Coordinates of C-alpha atoms in Angstrom, one line a residue:
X20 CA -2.2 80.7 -26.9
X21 CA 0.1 77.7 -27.0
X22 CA 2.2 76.5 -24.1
X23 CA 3.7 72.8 -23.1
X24 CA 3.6 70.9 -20.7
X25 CA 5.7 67.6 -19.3
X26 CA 3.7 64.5 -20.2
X27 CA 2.6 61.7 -17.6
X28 CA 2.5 58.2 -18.3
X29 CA -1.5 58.5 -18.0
X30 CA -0.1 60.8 -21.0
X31 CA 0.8 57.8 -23.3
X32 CA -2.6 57.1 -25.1
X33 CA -3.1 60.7 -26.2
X34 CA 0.7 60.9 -27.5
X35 CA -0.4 57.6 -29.7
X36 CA -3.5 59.6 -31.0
X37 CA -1.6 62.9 -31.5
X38 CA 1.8 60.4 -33.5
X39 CA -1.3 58.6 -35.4
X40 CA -2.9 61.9 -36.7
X41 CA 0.4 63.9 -37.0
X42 CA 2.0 61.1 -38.9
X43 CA -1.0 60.2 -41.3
X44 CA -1.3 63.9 -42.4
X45 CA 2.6 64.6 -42.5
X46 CA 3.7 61.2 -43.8
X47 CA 1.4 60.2 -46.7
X48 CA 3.0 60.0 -49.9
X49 CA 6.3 59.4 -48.1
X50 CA 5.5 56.4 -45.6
X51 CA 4.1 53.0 -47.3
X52 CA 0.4 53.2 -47.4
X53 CA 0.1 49.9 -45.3
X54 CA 2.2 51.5 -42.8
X55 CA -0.1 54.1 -41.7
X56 CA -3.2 52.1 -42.3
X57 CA -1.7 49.6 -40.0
X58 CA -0.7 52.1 -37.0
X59 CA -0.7 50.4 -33.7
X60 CA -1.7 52.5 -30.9
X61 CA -1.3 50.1 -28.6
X62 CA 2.4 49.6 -29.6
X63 CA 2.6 53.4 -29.5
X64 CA 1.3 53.7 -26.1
X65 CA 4.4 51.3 -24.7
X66 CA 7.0 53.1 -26.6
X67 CA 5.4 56.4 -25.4
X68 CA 5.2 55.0 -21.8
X69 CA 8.9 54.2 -21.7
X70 CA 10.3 57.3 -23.4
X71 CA 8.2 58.8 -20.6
X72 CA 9.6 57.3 -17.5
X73 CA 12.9 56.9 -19.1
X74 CA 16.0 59.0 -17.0
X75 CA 17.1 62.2 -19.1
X76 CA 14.8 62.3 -21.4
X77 CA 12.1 64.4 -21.4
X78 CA 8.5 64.0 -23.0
X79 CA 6.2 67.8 -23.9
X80 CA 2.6 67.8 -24.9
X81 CA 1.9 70.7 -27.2
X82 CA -1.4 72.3 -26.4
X83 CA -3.2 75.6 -28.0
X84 CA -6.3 77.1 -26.0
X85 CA -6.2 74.0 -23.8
X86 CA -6.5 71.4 -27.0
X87 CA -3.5 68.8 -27.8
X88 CA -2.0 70.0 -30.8
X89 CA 1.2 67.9 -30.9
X90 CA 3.8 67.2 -28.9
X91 CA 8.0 66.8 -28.9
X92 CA 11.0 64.7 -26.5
X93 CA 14.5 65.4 -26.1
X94 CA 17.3 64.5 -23.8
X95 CA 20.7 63.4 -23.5
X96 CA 22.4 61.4 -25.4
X97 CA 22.2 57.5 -25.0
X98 CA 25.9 57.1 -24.2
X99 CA 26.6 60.4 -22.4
X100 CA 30.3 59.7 -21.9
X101 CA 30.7 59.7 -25.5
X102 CA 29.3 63.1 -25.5
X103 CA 28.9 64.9 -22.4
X104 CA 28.1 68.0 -24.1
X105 CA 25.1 67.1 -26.1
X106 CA 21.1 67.4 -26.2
X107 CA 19.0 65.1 -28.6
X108 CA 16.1 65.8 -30.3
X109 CA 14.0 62.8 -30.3
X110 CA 10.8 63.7 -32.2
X111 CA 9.0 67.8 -32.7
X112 CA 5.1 66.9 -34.1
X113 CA 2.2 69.6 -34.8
X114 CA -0.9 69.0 -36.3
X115 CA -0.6 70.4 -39.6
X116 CA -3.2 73.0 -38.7
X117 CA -0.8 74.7 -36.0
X118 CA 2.7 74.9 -38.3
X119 CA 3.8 77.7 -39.5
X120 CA 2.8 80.3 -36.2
X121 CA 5.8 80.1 -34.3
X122 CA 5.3 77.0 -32.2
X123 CA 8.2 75.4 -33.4
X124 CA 10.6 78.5 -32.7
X125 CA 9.3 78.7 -29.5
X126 CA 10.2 74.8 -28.7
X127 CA 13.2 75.3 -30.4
X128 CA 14.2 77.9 -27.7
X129 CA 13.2 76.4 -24.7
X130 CA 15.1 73.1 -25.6
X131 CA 18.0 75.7 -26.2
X132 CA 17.4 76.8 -22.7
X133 CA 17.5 74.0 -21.5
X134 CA 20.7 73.2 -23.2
X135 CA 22.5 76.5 -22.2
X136 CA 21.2 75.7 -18.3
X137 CA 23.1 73.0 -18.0
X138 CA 26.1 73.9 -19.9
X139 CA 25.6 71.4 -23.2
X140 CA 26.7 73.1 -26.4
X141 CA 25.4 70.9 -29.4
X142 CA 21.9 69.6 -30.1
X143 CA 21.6 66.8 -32.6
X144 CA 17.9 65.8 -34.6
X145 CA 17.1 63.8 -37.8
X146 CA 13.9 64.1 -39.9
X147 CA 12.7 62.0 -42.4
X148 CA 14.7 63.1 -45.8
X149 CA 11.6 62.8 -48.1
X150 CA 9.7 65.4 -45.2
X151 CA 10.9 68.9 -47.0
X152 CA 8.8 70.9 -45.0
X153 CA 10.7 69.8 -41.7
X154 CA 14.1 69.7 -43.1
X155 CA 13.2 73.0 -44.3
X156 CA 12.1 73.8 -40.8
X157 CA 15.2 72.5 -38.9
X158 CA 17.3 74.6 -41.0
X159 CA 16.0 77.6 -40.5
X160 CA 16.4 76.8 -36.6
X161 CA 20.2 76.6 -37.4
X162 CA 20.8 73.0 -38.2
X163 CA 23.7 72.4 -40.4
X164 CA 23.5 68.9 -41.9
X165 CA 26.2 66.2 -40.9
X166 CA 24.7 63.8 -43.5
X167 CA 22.0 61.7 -45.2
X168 CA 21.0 58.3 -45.2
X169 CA 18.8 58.0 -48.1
X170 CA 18.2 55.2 -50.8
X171 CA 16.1 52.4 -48.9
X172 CA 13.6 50.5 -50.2
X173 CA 11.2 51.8 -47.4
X174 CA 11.5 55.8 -47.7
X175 CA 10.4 56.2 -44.0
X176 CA 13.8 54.8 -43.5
X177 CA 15.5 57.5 -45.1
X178 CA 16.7 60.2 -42.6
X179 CA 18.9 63.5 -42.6
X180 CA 20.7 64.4 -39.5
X181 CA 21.3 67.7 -38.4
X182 CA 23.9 69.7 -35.8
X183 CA 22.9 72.6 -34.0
X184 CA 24.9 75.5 -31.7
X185 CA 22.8 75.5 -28.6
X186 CA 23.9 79.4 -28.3
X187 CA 22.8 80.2 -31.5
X188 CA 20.4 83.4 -31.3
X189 CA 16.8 82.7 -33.1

């Protein structure tokens, strides 16, 4: 059975070993091979570490039969008073072993919750463009694309951003 729960910065190190794993089985073949040879945990950790203690956002560690499986952050919007009505998805990661039962719907809903709790109305994410299988994903959850960014040199820069209702029934 899977179920989440809020990370702790003692929580940083196992999100860099989750991103490390989760980004060297999704990401090969799209990501520069250097890049994911060269993954820096340590790097990881501190970006972890601040999403983690940073104000509205919110950090999830994804766990099935007690065991890390992946993990996902949202939150509000950097500059809220642009867009007082919005939710962000940062980052939504599953070992490849756990996609495709459901999981994803069931994050999917309680960020909606979440959303529809404190009265926001849109929820924004991007995926890497070259990473069918999420954009796939995302879609089916109701994103609508606003646009692509696609044609860099490094593909792992390429990105699609999507637009979701948060009311939307799954």
């Amino acid at each position: 059975m899977e179920n989440f729960r809020c990370a702790t910065k003692t929580d940083a190190s196992l999100l860099a070993c989750l991103r490390e794993k989760v980004w060297k089985e999704t990401y090969e073949g799209i990501y520069p091979k250097e890049m994911l040879d060269s993954f820096d945990r340590t790097l990881h950790e501190k970006k972890f570490h601040s999403q983690i203690t940073a104000p509205d956002t919110f950090v999830y560690i994804v766990k099935f039969d007690d065991t890390p499986i992946g993990y996902f952050s949202f939150g509000r919007p950097r500059k809220q008073e642009e867009r007082p009505k919005d939710l962000v998805l940062h980052s939504l990661y599953l070992l490849s072993s756990h996609q495709g039962r459901g999981i994803g719907k069931g994050i999917f809903r309680f960020i909606r919750t979440y959303g529809e709790d404190h009265q926001l109305t849109k929820l924004y994410s991007s995926c890497n463009a070259h990473n069918h299988s999420a954009l796939a994903f995302y879609q089916k959850m109701g994103g609508n694309i606003l646009f692509s960014d696609v044609g860099h040199e490094n593909p792992a820069e390429d990105s699609v951003y999507l637009e979701y209702d948060i009311d939307r029934e799954l």
